[in-house]
Amino acid sequence: MANREKNKKTLLELVKLPENSCCADCGAADPDWASYTLGIFVCLNCSGTHRNLPAISRIKSIRLDFWDDELVQFMKSNGNRPAKNFYEKCVPVFYYQPQPKDCEVLREQWIRAKYERMEFTEKNAVRPYTAGVYEGMLWKKGKDNGQFLERKFVLSVCDFTLKYYKEDESKGPKAIISVKDLNATFQPEKIGHVHGLQITYCVDDHTRNLFVYHKNGQEIVNWFNAIRAIRLVYLKTAFPTASDRELIPWITRNYLKEGYMEKTGPLQREPFKKRWFILDSLDRKLLYFKTQLDAIELGVVFIGSENHGYSVRECVPKGTRGNKWKCGVIVETPDRQFVFMCEQERDQREWVEALKTVISKPMMPQDYTTEANIRRRR
């Protein structure tokens, strides 16, 4: 008969080993669960997806469940490192590997791609998102209303464009978008769909948003990775001497901070207006929109470095009497002072912390061009 306490102790020792101390799928620290058919240790969130793959993966708690001797021996003989070497042998460099805080669809499709579809075990496996052209139907939010309508999208590496069409495709694409400044980030809560994807791009130095989703999780993640694939090809063309490691952060990125603040005008006597703000730390841009699902930004503030005269602090600004929100944030730039108001002190602290993170980073050569373009817009 299995010794329950001995087996539990063995598992707890195994999960403390450096190669097992993080979730095999998302990298979360201190996993408490294990797949006793795959021989890997996973976190609670990833264990949920594994439970949906009973033909491939069977899950137990390493602390609460009973373990037979042979299952413990199987875990000792395997572990996260051998599994990674096999199931992630040929992951494309551009393919997004989810982190602990990423949305469910990214985690689920990563796990299914590895263990169910075996996408990364062979070097020359067929992966549709690497074909150079990716096309299909996506549900897109209308620019001037809240309706999502099905539209055809075509992503092409030949001319580095993303195109989408209205109902009558014979009239040509509704928009031709360069991948030069293209970004994609999952936004399920904002968009109101578990597979919601926000695509951002620039037109005449102004930022525009497309909000899309697909009913199939695998398909929307394929779109995301197809965008990442073409972005990497473009970046290698634009920066031929840069390494993959240097380019990967620029393929796509999540935004450092988003949320509502109130904003006043340059004289600081204008009424405060509620706006949706997005802090893009890589481009050093603080963008603001009328609402969180607006297609076109109303304005942008460049966030430079401390050495170039930029700073941020909490404040209680004068002239806010009768104003709805009272927790102020002041951003100093070489040109002017920006005053924002947050609803809660927690929001105020988070915005100040996020802005300080950007300000503390040295400016890159391309940042000076961005700064000049934004100044020219004023």
XYZ file of C-alpha atoms in Angstrom:
378
model
C 0.000 0.000 0.000
C 1.260 3.461 -0.892
C 2.684 5.596 1.896
C 0.611 8.784 1.622
C 2.911 11.051 3.661
C 6.099 9.718 2.060
C 4.726 10.254 -1.447
C 3.528 13.740 -0.582
C 6.970 14.599 0.786
C 8.605 13.266 -2.395
C 6.340 15.390 -4.605
C 6.989 18.506 -2.529
C 10.720 17.880 -2.889
C 10.357 17.403 -6.640
C 8.439 20.650 -7.104
C 11.188 22.555 -5.283
C 13.788 21.548 -7.860
C 14.722 24.532 -10.079
C 13.407 22.832 -13.237
C 10.001 22.152 -11.591
C 9.589 25.251 -9.411
C 7.578 27.137 -12.060
C 4.483 26.074 -13.993
C 5.424 24.075 -17.099
C 3.008 26.134 -19.220
C 2.827 29.746 -18.008
C 5.836 30.006 -15.692
C 3.881 30.855 -12.519
C 5.912 30.223 -9.378
C 5.275 27.372 -6.924
C 2.881 25.104 -8.879
C 0.626 22.977 -6.662
C -0.760 20.648 -9.323
C 0.677 17.966 -11.560
C -0.284 16.070 -14.696
C 0.485 12.468 -13.832
C 0.168 11.390 -17.475
C 2.539 14.039 -18.847
C 4.823 14.128 -15.817
C 4.728 17.917 -15.372
C 3.987 20.378 -12.578
C 1.477 23.153 -13.327
C -0.305 26.034 -11.584
C -3.985 26.118 -10.641
C -5.004 28.186 -13.687
C -3.263 25.923 -16.201
C -4.567 22.810 -14.426
C -8.072 23.872 -15.480
C -7.162 23.594 -19.167
C -5.463 20.252 -18.565
C -8.702 18.950 -17.018
C -10.383 19.659 -20.362
C -7.923 17.287 -22.078
C -8.651 14.020 -20.233
C -7.419 11.844 -23.070
C -4.005 13.519 -22.821
C -3.595 14.918 -19.337
C -4.834 13.812 -15.908
C -4.454 16.212 -13.003
C -3.892 15.796 -9.270
C -3.059 18.161 -6.417
C 0.407 17.416 -5.048
C -0.774 18.451 -1.577
C -4.367 17.241 -1.282
C -4.782 14.158 -3.481
C -3.678 10.582 -2.889
C -0.775 9.405 -5.055
C 0.130 5.797 -5.834
C 3.785 4.802 -5.714
C 3.995 4.228 -9.470
C 2.628 7.708 -10.252
C 5.175 9.313 -7.954
C 7.913 7.300 -9.625
C 6.646 8.501 -13.026
C 6.887 12.113 -11.838
C 10.447 11.459 -10.593
C 11.411 9.990 -13.973
C 9.982 12.948 -15.903
C 9.390 16.562 -14.868
C 9.103 19.939 -16.558
C 12.513 19.993 -18.237
C 12.188 16.778 -20.304
C 8.631 17.755 -21.239
C 9.789 21.187 -22.381
C 12.597 19.662 -24.434
C 10.082 17.443 -26.231
C 6.852 19.441 -26.508
C 8.554 22.838 -27.076
C 11.433 21.608 -29.214
C 10.551 23.724 -32.264
C 8.553 26.717 -31.005
C 8.964 29.559 -33.555
C 10.864 32.483 -32.103
C 7.905 34.829 -32.704
C 5.278 32.549 -31.101
C 3.832 34.128 -27.985
C 4.293 32.007 -24.879
C 1.771 33.141 -22.238
C 2.723 34.574 -18.876
C 0.821 34.031 -15.587
C -1.355 37.155 -15.968
C -2.286 36.605 -19.611
C -5.873 35.906 -20.637
C -7.391 32.441 -20.697
C -7.501 31.955 -24.478
C -3.736 32.438 -24.810
C -3.036 29.934 -22.056
C -5.566 27.408 -23.327
C -4.348 27.481 -26.933
C -0.691 27.281 -25.870
C -1.457 24.148 -23.853
C -3.564 22.624 -26.645
C -0.904 23.477 -29.237
C 1.757 21.708 -27.188
C 0.047 18.564 -25.935
C -3.047 18.083 -28.111
C -1.924 19.274 -31.547
C 1.806 18.600 -30.993
C 2.625 21.733 -32.998
C 6.172 22.168 -31.760
C 7.648 18.652 -31.710
C 8.791 18.686 -35.341
C 10.842 21.330 -37.105
C 8.804 21.327 -40.318
C 5.327 20.942 -38.827
C 2.535 22.682 -40.742
C 1.629 25.884 -38.935
C -0.862 28.107 -40.805
C 0.329 31.286 -39.093
C 3.787 30.928 -40.698
C 2.614 30.744 -44.313
C 3.327 34.390 -45.220
C -0.349 35.022 -46.017
C -3.113 34.592 -43.487
C -6.738 35.349 -44.264
C -10.152 34.716 -42.834
C -13.229 36.256 -41.264
C -13.186 38.260 -38.056
C -15.947 40.059 -36.216
C -15.019 43.769 -36.245
C -16.527 46.604 -34.224
C -17.946 49.385 -36.370
C -16.175 52.740 -36.141
C -19.260 54.775 -35.261
C -21.402 52.227 -33.438
C -21.116 49.276 -31.103
C -22.066 46.636 -33.656
C -19.644 43.847 -34.530
C -19.890 42.759 -38.147
C -18.113 39.891 -39.901
C -15.369 41.131 -42.191
C -12.686 39.476 -44.303
C -9.094 40.205 -43.230
C -5.922 39.444 -45.215
C -2.428 39.620 -43.724
C 0.394 39.491 -46.271
C 4.155 39.399 -45.830
C 4.696 40.315 -49.513
C 3.765 43.962 -49.003
C 3.701 44.003 -45.189
C 0.025 44.899 -44.974
C -3.155 43.981 -43.146
C -6.276 44.571 -45.256
C -9.930 44.224 -44.430
C -12.984 44.291 -46.688
C -16.634 45.213 -46.406
C -19.431 42.969 -47.746
C -18.664 43.672 -51.409
C -15.050 42.556 -51.824
C -15.066 43.534 -55.511
C -14.758 47.185 -54.442
C -11.362 46.460 -52.930
C -10.227 46.679 -49.316
C -11.842 49.127 -46.927
C -8.437 49.753 -45.371
C -4.816 48.893 -46.150
C -2.787 48.969 -42.944
C 0.990 48.916 -42.851
C 2.511 46.512 -40.351
C 5.247 49.086 -39.649
C 3.558 50.329 -36.460
C 1.101 47.479 -36.001
C 0.427 46.128 -32.517
C -1.990 43.487 -31.257
C -2.992 42.759 -27.680
C -5.757 40.658 -26.199
C -8.440 42.756 -24.466
C -11.319 40.394 -23.548
C -12.755 42.556 -20.752
C -12.615 45.789 -22.731
C -14.115 44.278 -25.889
C -16.639 42.131 -24.034
C -15.657 38.841 -25.649
C -13.322 36.144 -24.311
C -11.431 36.188 -27.628
C -11.319 39.970 -28.018
C -8.212 41.332 -29.769
C -7.235 45.000 -30.078
C -5.211 45.878 -33.193
C -3.492 49.271 -33.123
C -1.743 51.095 -35.945
C -0.705 54.607 -37.018
C -2.042 56.850 -39.782
C -0.409 60.271 -40.224
C 1.083 60.049 -36.713
C -2.358 59.374 -35.213
C -3.173 56.100 -33.472
C -6.164 54.041 -34.579
C -7.772 50.969 -33.055
C -9.547 47.968 -34.518
C -11.478 45.772 -32.092
C -12.043 42.234 -33.357
C -12.790 38.729 -32.174
C -13.346 35.238 -33.519
C -15.702 32.692 -32.036
C -12.992 30.021 -32.207
C -10.133 30.356 -29.722
C -7.570 28.594 -31.897
C -8.359 30.866 -34.834
C -7.957 34.151 -32.927
C -4.660 32.976 -31.425
C -3.527 31.946 -34.930
C -4.300 35.490 -36.080
C -2.313 36.897 -33.177
C 0.711 34.760 -33.969
C 0.395 35.424 -37.707
C 0.646 39.139 -36.893
C 3.677 38.427 -34.719
C 5.273 36.390 -37.522
C 4.919 39.149 -40.120
C 6.029 41.782 -37.628
C 9.254 39.877 -36.981
C 9.958 39.585 -40.722
C 9.364 43.329 -41.085
C 11.607 44.201 -38.131
C 14.405 42.009 -39.474
C 14.113 43.859 -42.783
C 14.116 47.265 -41.099
C 16.890 46.409 -38.606
C 19.034 43.756 -40.302
C 21.829 43.833 -37.712
C 19.536 43.389 -34.685
C 19.278 39.980 -33.003
C 16.041 38.093 -32.416
C 16.404 38.803 -28.715
C 16.515 42.538 -29.371
C 13.544 42.452 -31.756
C 11.147 40.186 -29.826
C 9.920 42.913 -27.391
C 8.981 45.040 -30.417
C 6.895 42.388 -32.209
C 3.773 43.039 -30.112
C 3.353 44.221 -26.536
C 0.782 44.669 -23.824
C 0.259 48.190 -22.559
C 1.774 49.109 -19.209
C -1.373 50.775 -17.850
C -4.896 51.606 -19.044
C -7.868 53.298 -17.452
C -9.990 56.408 -17.070
C -8.627 59.725 -15.818
C -9.950 63.251 -16.097
C -7.954 65.773 -18.113
C -7.955 69.548 -18.277
C -6.571 71.854 -20.972
C -3.211 73.640 -21.252
C -4.376 76.674 -19.245
C -5.600 74.377 -16.449
C -8.763 76.466 -16.198
C -10.772 74.394 -18.663
C -13.356 71.895 -17.338
C -11.992 68.425 -16.604
C -13.190 65.788 -19.060
C -13.174 62.035 -18.555
C -10.899 60.229 -20.996
C -9.601 56.681 -21.489
C -5.789 56.622 -21.239
C -3.327 54.024 -22.555
C 0.344 54.075 -21.549
C 2.530 52.455 -24.207
C 5.881 52.134 -22.434
C 7.775 50.924 -25.503
C 6.800 53.934 -27.643
C 6.780 56.231 -24.577
C 3.279 57.442 -25.472
C 0.390 58.321 -23.163
C -2.607 58.140 -25.513
C -6.101 59.299 -24.644
C -9.494 58.505 -26.148
C -13.038 59.615 -25.432
C -14.037 56.063 -24.487
C -12.173 52.772 -24.177
C -13.588 51.503 -27.495
C -12.911 54.579 -29.612
C -11.299 53.999 -32.988
C -9.211 57.203 -33.078
C -7.166 58.830 -30.317
C -7.909 62.403 -29.314
C -4.334 63.189 -28.364
C -1.020 61.912 -27.103
C 1.577 62.961 -24.538
C 5.181 61.924 -25.060
C 6.792 60.598 -21.879
C 10.519 61.231 -22.034
C 13.220 60.513 -19.485
C 14.119 62.303 -16.280
C 17.378 63.509 -17.844
C 15.338 65.348 -20.496
C 13.088 67.256 -18.121
C 10.216 64.829 -17.568
C 8.773 63.998 -14.155
C 5.539 62.847 -12.485
C 4.089 63.291 -9.013
C 0.889 63.014 -7.024
C -0.876 66.269 -6.207
C -4.075 68.023 -5.195
C -4.271 70.642 -7.966
C -5.746 74.064 -7.398
C -8.859 74.972 -9.292
C -10.540 71.562 -8.953
C -13.261 72.788 -6.662
C -16.484 70.978 -7.398
C -14.663 68.501 -9.569
C -15.865 64.914 -9.350
C -12.432 63.282 -8.953
C -9.853 64.611 -6.479
C -6.689 62.440 -6.772
C -4.331 64.402 -8.975
C -1.363 63.399 -11.134
C 0.964 66.024 -12.602
C 3.248 65.190 -15.525
C 5.958 67.767 -16.213
C 7.394 67.972 -19.719
C 9.847 70.506 -21.214
C 6.920 72.211 -22.993
C 4.079 72.206 -20.477
C 2.498 70.724 -17.394
C -0.278 68.126 -17.721
C -2.823 67.691 -14.952
C -4.905 64.517 -14.623
C -7.416 63.456 -11.979
C -8.013 59.889 -10.783
C -11.144 58.574 -9.100
C -9.358 56.623 -6.351
C -6.041 56.933 -4.537
C -5.159 53.445 -5.737
C -5.551 54.562 -9.377
C -3.438 57.622 -8.610
C -0.605 55.519 -7.149
C -0.708 53.038 -10.037
C -0.549 55.765 -12.680
C 2.331 57.535 -10.937
C 4.218 54.253 -10.580
C 3.651 53.309 -14.233
C 4.712 56.748 -15.503
C 7.810 56.690 -13.305
C 8.728 53.338 -14.840
C 8.797 54.959 -18.302
C 10.522 58.140 -17.143
C 13.277 56.132 -15.443
C 14.254 54.440 -18.729
C 16.844 56.153 -20.969
C 15.582 57.351 -24.329
C 16.504 55.392 -27.470
C 17.446 57.075 -30.781
C 13.978 56.443 -32.256
C 12.346 58.105 -29.224
C 13.672 61.509 -30.282
C 11.858 61.151 -33.616
C 8.638 60.190 -31.812
C 9.002 63.174 -29.487
C 9.555 65.570 -32.395
C 6.518 64.233 -34.289
C 4.262 64.661 -31.267
C 5.500 68.201 -30.629
C 4.812 69.041 -34.281
C 1.180 67.975 -33.843
C 0.484 70.571 -31.145
